Coordinates of C-alpha atoms and ligand atoms in Angstrom, one line a residue:
M779 CA -65.2 3.1 32.9
H780 CA -64.3 6.1 34.7
S781 CA -61.0 7.6 34.9
E782 CA -61.3 10.1 37.9
S783 CA -59.3 8.5 40.7
P784 CA -60.9 8.7 44.0
T785 CA -58.1 9.0 45.8
T786 CA -58.0 12.7 44.1
L787 CA -61.3 13.3 45.2
V788 CA -61.1 16.1 47.5
R789 CA -57.8 18.3 48.0
A790 CA -60.1 21.0 49.1
Q791 CA -56.8 23.4 49.9
E792 CA -55.7 22.3 46.3
R793 CA -58.7 23.6 44.9
G794 CA -58.8 26.8 46.6
T795 CA -62.6 26.3 47.8
A796 CA -62.6 26.0 51.7
G797 CA -65.3 28.2 53.1
R798 CA -67.6 27.4 50.0
A799 CA -67.6 24.0 47.9
T800 CA -69.9 22.2 45.7
A801 CA -70.3 18.7 45.4
V802 CA -71.9 16.3 42.9
A803 CA -72.7 12.5 43.3
H804 CA -74.7 9.9 41.9
P805 CA -77.1 7.2 43.5
N806 CA -76.0 3.7 43.5
I807 CA -78.1 0.7 43.4
A808 CA -77.1 -2.6 45.6
L809 CA -76.6 -5.6 43.7
I810 CA -75.7 -7.4 47.3
K811 CA -77.9 -5.5 49.7
Y812 CA -77.4 -3.8 52.8
W813 CA -80.4 -4.4 55.0
G814 CA -79.9 -4.2 58.9
K815 CA -77.7 -2.3 61.0
R816 CA -75.6 -3.7 64.3
D817 CA -74.7 -0.2 65.4
E818 CA -77.3 2.5 64.8
H819 CA -75.5 5.5 66.1
L820 CA -72.3 4.8 63.7
I821 CA -74.4 3.4 61.0
L822 CA -72.6 -0.3 61.1
P823 CA -74.2 -2.7 58.8
R824 CA -74.7 -6.2 59.7
V825 CA -73.7 -7.8 56.2
D826 CA -71.0 -6.5 53.6
S827 CA -72.8 -5.1 50.3
L828 CA -71.9 -4.3 46.6
S829 CA -73.2 -1.8 44.5
M830 CA -73.3 -0.3 40.6
T831 CA -73.2 3.6 40.9
L832 CA -75.3 5.0 38.2
D833 CA -74.8 7.6 35.5
V834 CA -78.5 9.1 36.2
F835 CA -80.3 11.2 38.8
P836 CA -77.3 13.1 40.1
T837 CA -77.4 15.6 43.1
T838 CA -75.8 18.7 43.5
T839 CA -75.2 20.2 47.1
C840 CA -73.4 23.2 47.7
V841 CA -72.0 24.1 51.2
R842 CA -71.1 27.7 52.5
L843 CA -69.7 28.5 55.7
A844 CA -71.8 30.9 57.7
P845 CA -69.8 32.7 60.4
G846 CA -71.7 34.2 62.9
A847 CA -74.8 32.6 62.1
G848 CA -77.0 31.2 65.0
H849 CA -78.3 27.8 63.0
D850 CA -77.7 25.9 59.7
K851 CA -80.1 26.9 56.7
V852 CA -80.9 24.0 54.4
T853 CA -82.5 23.9 51.4
L854 CA -83.9 21.0 49.3
N855 CA -84.8 21.4 46.2
G856 CA -85.2 25.0 46.4
R857 CA -87.5 24.3 49.6
P858 CA -86.5 25.0 53.1
A859 CA -85.8 21.5 54.3
E860 CA -87.5 20.8 57.9
G861 CA -88.2 17.9 60.1
E862 CA -86.7 14.4 59.8
A863 CA -84.6 15.6 56.7
L864 CA -83.3 18.9 58.5
R865 CA -82.3 17.1 61.3
R866 CA -80.4 14.4 59.5
V867 CA -78.0 17.3 57.8
V868 CA -77.6 19.3 60.6
A869 CA -76.5 16.2 62.9
F870 CA -74.0 15.3 60.0
L871 CA -73.1 18.8 59.7
D872 CA -72.1 18.5 63.5
L873 CA -70.3 15.4 62.8
V874 CA -67.8 17.5 60.2
R875 CA -67.7 20.3 62.5
E876 CA -66.6 18.2 65.3
R877 CA -63.6 16.9 63.0
A878 CA -62.9 20.1 61.6
G879 CA -62.6 22.1 65.2
S880 CA -64.9 24.8 63.9
A881 CA -68.4 26.1 65.3
H882 CA -69.5 28.0 62.0
R883 CA -73.0 27.3 61.0
A884 CA -73.8 26.6 57.1
V885 CA -75.7 27.3 54.2
V886 CA -76.7 23.9 52.6
D887 CA -78.5 24.2 49.2
S888 CA -79.1 20.3 47.5
E889 CA -80.5 19.6 44.1
N890 CA -81.8 16.1 43.9
T891 CA -83.1 15.0 40.7
V892 CA -84.3 11.7 41.7
P893 CA -87.8 11.2 43.5
T894 CA -86.9 11.5 47.2
G895 CA -88.1 8.6 49.5
A896 CA -89.1 5.9 47.1
G897 CA -86.5 3.4 47.2
L898 CA -84.5 5.2 44.8
A899 CA -81.2 5.7 46.5
S900 CA -82.0 9.5 47.2
S901 CA -80.2 9.2 50.3
A902 CA -76.9 7.5 49.0
S903 CA -76.5 10.5 46.3
G904 CA -77.5 13.4 48.8
F905 CA -75.3 12.2 51.7
A906 CA -72.6 11.3 49.3
A907 CA -72.6 15.0 47.9
L908 CA -73.1 16.6 51.2
A909 CA -70.1 14.8 52.5
V910 CA -67.5 15.9 49.6
A911 CA -68.7 19.6 49.9
A912 CA -68.8 19.9 53.3
A913 CA -65.4 18.3 54.3
A914 CA -64.2 20.8 51.5
S915 CA -65.7 23.6 52.8
Y916 CA -64.8 22.9 56.3
G917 CA -61.2 22.5 55.2
L918 CA -60.5 18.6 56.1
D919 CA -58.7 17.0 53.6
L920 CA -60.1 13.4 53.0
D921 CA -59.5 10.6 51.0
A922 CA -61.7 8.6 49.0
T923 CA -62.0 6.2 52.1
A924 CA -62.1 8.7 54.8
L925 CA -64.9 10.0 52.6
S926 CA -66.5 6.7 52.3
R927 CA -66.5 6.8 56.1
L928 CA -67.6 9.9 56.6
A929 CA -70.6 9.7 54.0
R930 CA -71.6 6.2 55.8
R931 CA -72.8 8.6 59.0
G932 CA -75.0 10.2 57.0
S933 CA -76.6 6.9 55.2
G934 CA -75.3 3.9 55.0
S935 CA -75.7 3.5 51.2
A936 CA -74.0 7.0 50.5
S937 CA -70.5 5.5 51.4
R938 CA -70.8 3.3 48.3
S939 CA -71.5 6.4 46.0
I940 CA -68.2 8.2 46.7
F941 CA -67.0 5.5 43.9
G942 CA -67.8 5.1 40.6
D943 CA -68.7 2.0 38.7
F944 CA -68.8 -1.3 41.3
A945 CA -68.1 -0.4 44.9
M946 CA -68.2 -2.8 47.9
W947 CA -69.1 -1.4 51.4
H948 CA -67.4 -3.5 54.4
A949 CA -69.3 -4.3 57.4
G950 CA -66.2 -3.9 59.0
L951 CA -64.8 -5.3 62.5
D952 CA -67.3 -7.0 64.7
S953 CA -64.4 -7.4 67.7
G954 CA -62.5 -4.1 69.1
T955 CA -63.4 -1.0 69.9
A956 CA -66.0 1.6 68.4
T957 CA -63.0 3.7 66.7
E958 CA -61.6 0.4 65.1
A959 CA -64.9 -0.7 63.9
D960 CA -65.7 3.0 62.5
L961 CA -62.1 2.8 60.9
S962 CA -62.6 -0.7 59.2
S963 CA -66.4 0.2 57.6
H964 CA -66.1 1.7 54.2
A965 CA -66.2 1.3 50.8
E966 CA -63.6 0.7 47.9
P967 CA -63.6 0.1 44.2
V968 CA -64.3 -3.6 43.0
P969 CA -63.2 -4.5 40.1
A970 CA -65.0 -5.7 37.1
G971 CA -64.3 -7.4 33.5
D972 CA -66.0 -6.7 30.2
L973 CA -69.6 -6.4 31.5
D974 CA -70.9 -3.6 29.6
P975 CA -74.1 -3.5 31.9
A976 CA -77.2 -1.2 32.1
L977 CA -80.1 -1.1 34.7
V978 CA -83.4 -0.2 33.2
I979 CA -85.1 1.5 36.1
A980 CA -88.9 0.9 36.2
V981 CA -90.6 3.3 38.2
V982 CA -94.1 2.1 39.0
N983 CA -94.7 4.7 42.2
A984 CA -92.7 7.8 42.7
G985 CA -94.3 8.5 45.8
P986 CA -92.5 8.6 49.4
K987 CA -92.6 5.1 51.3
A988 CA -94.6 4.3 53.7
V989 CA -92.0 3.1 56.4
S990 CA -88.1 4.1 56.2
S991 CA -85.5 1.8 55.8
R992 CA -84.3 2.7 59.0
E993 CA -87.4 1.5 60.7
A994 CA -87.6 -1.2 58.4
M995 CA -84.4 -2.4 59.1
R996 CA -84.7 -2.1 62.7
R997 CA -87.7 -4.4 62.9
T998 CA -86.6 -6.9 60.5
V999 CA -83.9 -7.6 62.4
D1000 CA -85.7 -7.6 65.7
T1001 CA -88.4 -9.7 64.8
S1002 CA -87.7 -11.7 61.3
P1003 CA -86.9 -15.5 61.3
L1004 CA -85.5 -15.1 58.4
Y1005 CA -83.0 -12.6 58.9
E1006 CA -80.0 -14.4 60.0
P1007 CA -80.2 -17.2 57.5
W1008 CA -80.2 -14.6 54.7
A1009 CA -77.5 -12.3 56.4
V1010 CA -75.3 -15.7 56.2
S1011 CA -76.4 -16.4 52.8
S1012 CA -75.5 -13.1 51.8
K1013 CA -72.0 -14.0 52.3
G1014 CA -71.9 -16.2 50.0
D1015 CA -73.5 -14.1 47.6
L1016 CA -70.7 -11.5 47.7
T1017 CA -67.9 -13.9 47.3
E1018 CA -70.1 -15.7 44.3
M1019 CA -70.7 -12.1 43.0
R1020 CA -67.3 -10.6 43.1
A1021 CA -66.1 -13.5 41.0
A1022 CA -68.7 -13.1 38.5
L1023 CA -67.9 -9.3 38.1
L1024 CA -64.6 -9.9 37.7
A1025 CA -65.2 -13.0 34.8
G1026 CA -67.9 -10.7 33.0
D1027 CA -70.3 -13.2 33.4
I1028 CA -73.6 -11.2 33.4
E1029 CA -76.0 -13.9 33.4
A1030 CA -74.3 -15.0 37.0
V1031 CA -74.0 -11.1 38.1
G1032 CA -78.0 -11.0 37.3
E1033 CA -79.0 -14.4 38.9
I1034 CA -77.1 -13.3 42.1
A1035 CA -78.3 -10.1 42.7
E1036 CA -81.8 -11.0 42.0
R1037 CA -81.9 -14.0 44.9
N1038 CA -80.2 -11.7 47.2
A1039 CA -83.0 -9.0 46.5
L1040 CA -85.7 -11.6 46.8
G1041 CA -84.4 -13.1 50.0
M1042 CA -83.8 -9.5 51.7
H1043 CA -87.6 -9.1 50.6
A1044 CA -88.5 -12.2 52.2
T1045 CA -86.5 -11.4 55.5
M1046 CA -89.0 -8.3 55.5
L1047 CA -92.1 -10.0 54.8
A1048 CA -91.3 -12.2 57.4
A1049 CA -90.9 -9.6 60.1
R1050 CA -93.7 -8.9 62.7
P1051 CA -95.0 -7.2 61.8
A1052 CA -94.5 -7.4 58.1
V1053 CA -92.9 -4.8 55.9
R1054 CA -94.1 -4.9 52.7
Y1055 CA -92.5 -2.4 49.7
L1056 CA -93.4 -4.7 46.8
S1057 CA -96.6 -4.0 45.0
P1058 CA -98.6 -5.7 42.2
A1059 CA -97.1 -3.2 39.7
T1060 CA -93.9 -4.6 41.2
L1061 CA -95.0 -8.5 40.7
T1062 CA -96.2 -7.7 37.4
V1063 CA -92.9 -6.3 36.4
L1064 CA -91.0 -9.4 38.0
D1065 CA -93.5 -11.4 35.4
S1066 CA -92.0 -9.5 32.4
V1067 CA -88.3 -10.0 33.9
L1068 CA -89.2 -13.9 33.4
R1069 CA -90.7 -13.6 30.4
L1070 CA -87.7 -11.8 28.8
R1071 CA -85.5 -14.5 30.2
R1072 CA -87.5 -17.2 28.5
E1073 CA -87.0 -15.5 25.4
G1074 CA -83.5 -15.6 25.6
I1075 CA -82.8 -12.1 27.2
P1076 CA -80.8 -12.2 30.4
A1077 CA -82.9 -9.8 32.2
Y1078 CA -82.5 -9.9 36.1
A1079 CA -84.5 -7.5 39.0
T1080 CA -83.3 -6.1 41.8
M1081 CA -85.6 -4.0 44.3
D1082 CA -84.9 -1.8 47.1
A1083 CA -87.1 0.0 49.8
G1084 CA -89.8 0.5 47.6
P1085 CA -92.0 -0.7 44.5
N1086 CA -90.0 0.2 42.0
V1087 CA -87.8 -2.3 40.4
K1088 CA -84.2 -2.3 38.5
V1089 CA -83.4 -4.4 35.7
L1090 CA -80.1 -5.3 34.7
C1091 CA -79.2 -6.4 31.7
R1092 CA -76.6 -6.3 28.8
R1093 CA -76.3 -2.5 27.2
T1094 CA -77.3 -4.1 23.9
D1095 CA -80.3 -5.1 25.0
A1096 CA -81.3 -2.3 27.3
D1097 CA -83.7 -0.8 24.5
R1098 CA -85.8 -3.9 24.1
V1099 CA -85.8 -4.1 28.0
A1100 CA -86.9 -0.4 28.3
E1101 CA -89.6 -1.0 25.7
T1102 CA -90.7 -4.2 27.5
M1103 CA -91.0 -2.5 30.8
S1104 CA -92.7 0.6 29.2
E1105 CA -95.8 -2.1 28.0
T1106 CA -95.6 -3.5 31.3
V1107 CA -95.9 -0.3 33.5
P1108 CA -98.1 2.1 30.9
D1109 CA -98.7 4.6 33.8
G1110 CA -94.9 4.5 35.0
S1111 CA -91.6 5.9 34.0
V1112 CA -88.8 3.8 32.4
L1113 CA -85.6 4.9 32.1
V1114 CA -81.9 3.4 31.4
A1115 CA -78.7 4.1 33.4
K1116 CA -75.2 2.7 33.3
P1117 CA -72.3 2.6 35.4
G1118 CA -71.6 6.2 36.5
P1119 CA -69.1 8.2 38.3
G1120 CA -68.0 8.6 41.7
A1121 CA -68.9 11.7 44.0
R1122 CA -66.7 14.5 43.0
L1123 CA -66.2 18.5 43.8
L1124 CA -67.2 20.9 41.2
R1125 CA -64.2 22.8 40.1
G1126 CA -64.2 26.5 40.2
D1127 CA -67.0 25.6 42.9
G1128 CA -69.6 25.2 39.9
R1129 CA -69.7 29.4 40.0
Ligands
LIG1494 O1 -79.0 3.7 53.1 P1 -80.3 3.6 53.4 O2 -80.6 3.4 55.1 O3 -81.4 4.1 52.9 O4 -80.6 2.0 53.5 C1 -80.9 1.6 51.7 C2 -81.2 -0.1 51.7 C3 -81.4 -0.5 50.6 O5 -81.4 0.4 49.6 C4 -82.6 -1.3 50.4 C5 -80.5 -1.6 50.0 C6 -78.8 -1.3 49.6 O6 -77.9 -1.8 50.1 O7 -79.2 0.1 49.1

């Protein structure tokens, strides 16, 4: 497990990097899914969720204040960001500026190693790294809980990538003021027993998705008759998942994760019009996962807003599972991820 305490993550002044900061964050994959918002502006979810942060596909983001500049300059993997991607980063920086009482524009350079927009959680690592780097460069002294809340405003799932290993994102208070709701919705670490898990990621298609998760969630909540029943059953899944993690029971963790994910996709299939992220290749991979189980290997699938499949198994079975996945998707790519660290500032600003 990862030793760096999340509460010591960002002390910008201590590290002497105000004005410029570089942070790294990893994606997370939800075992209990976040699907549906109750407040689109504050990004408050309808359900609690729980995830594993990965040790692969880091995003590294540098934020430099640019006093006197008339606008923010953002590059993603060396290319100037534009359109919706630029708008989201600028809106996020506006939030940080408002809190810091600063009018300075910034230069943001982000290097993302995960295929963007393919349901592989690129927005989670992206906004977690941006939250940590922007808070530090604007001189905000935030603890991990506050960073998680801030990251949430960029992309909901980013709230969980502030923490390593397993993290639960609280949907937060449903009554009271908007401020109370905002303060109560953040992630926190979740204790786990001796699991030794791996997630084998079968990338069947790394292209961008046709429908954004934002739009798909909205449509599902507004039109799917299966949404409410899934949201209710997800509460029970979460309670059972916490107990299974604590007990180190990988079979139970996998079973609960798989049924929760399939349920989420069922809500989308029942939306009007339907949202379908699962492709024929996804179903072929699901068949292989079932076959592995029949052969006695505990392997369980989860899918997000895209056709790619992440297979949860024991670390000692990961090579075998990866081999099966490679045979199943000969045109795809397969890699093995393990639990990874929370978001952090790079010491010495990575220079
Ligand atoms: O954070 P967003 O808006 O990209 O939503 C991601 C939602 C899922 O990945 C499908 C589920 C989850 O909990 O990560």
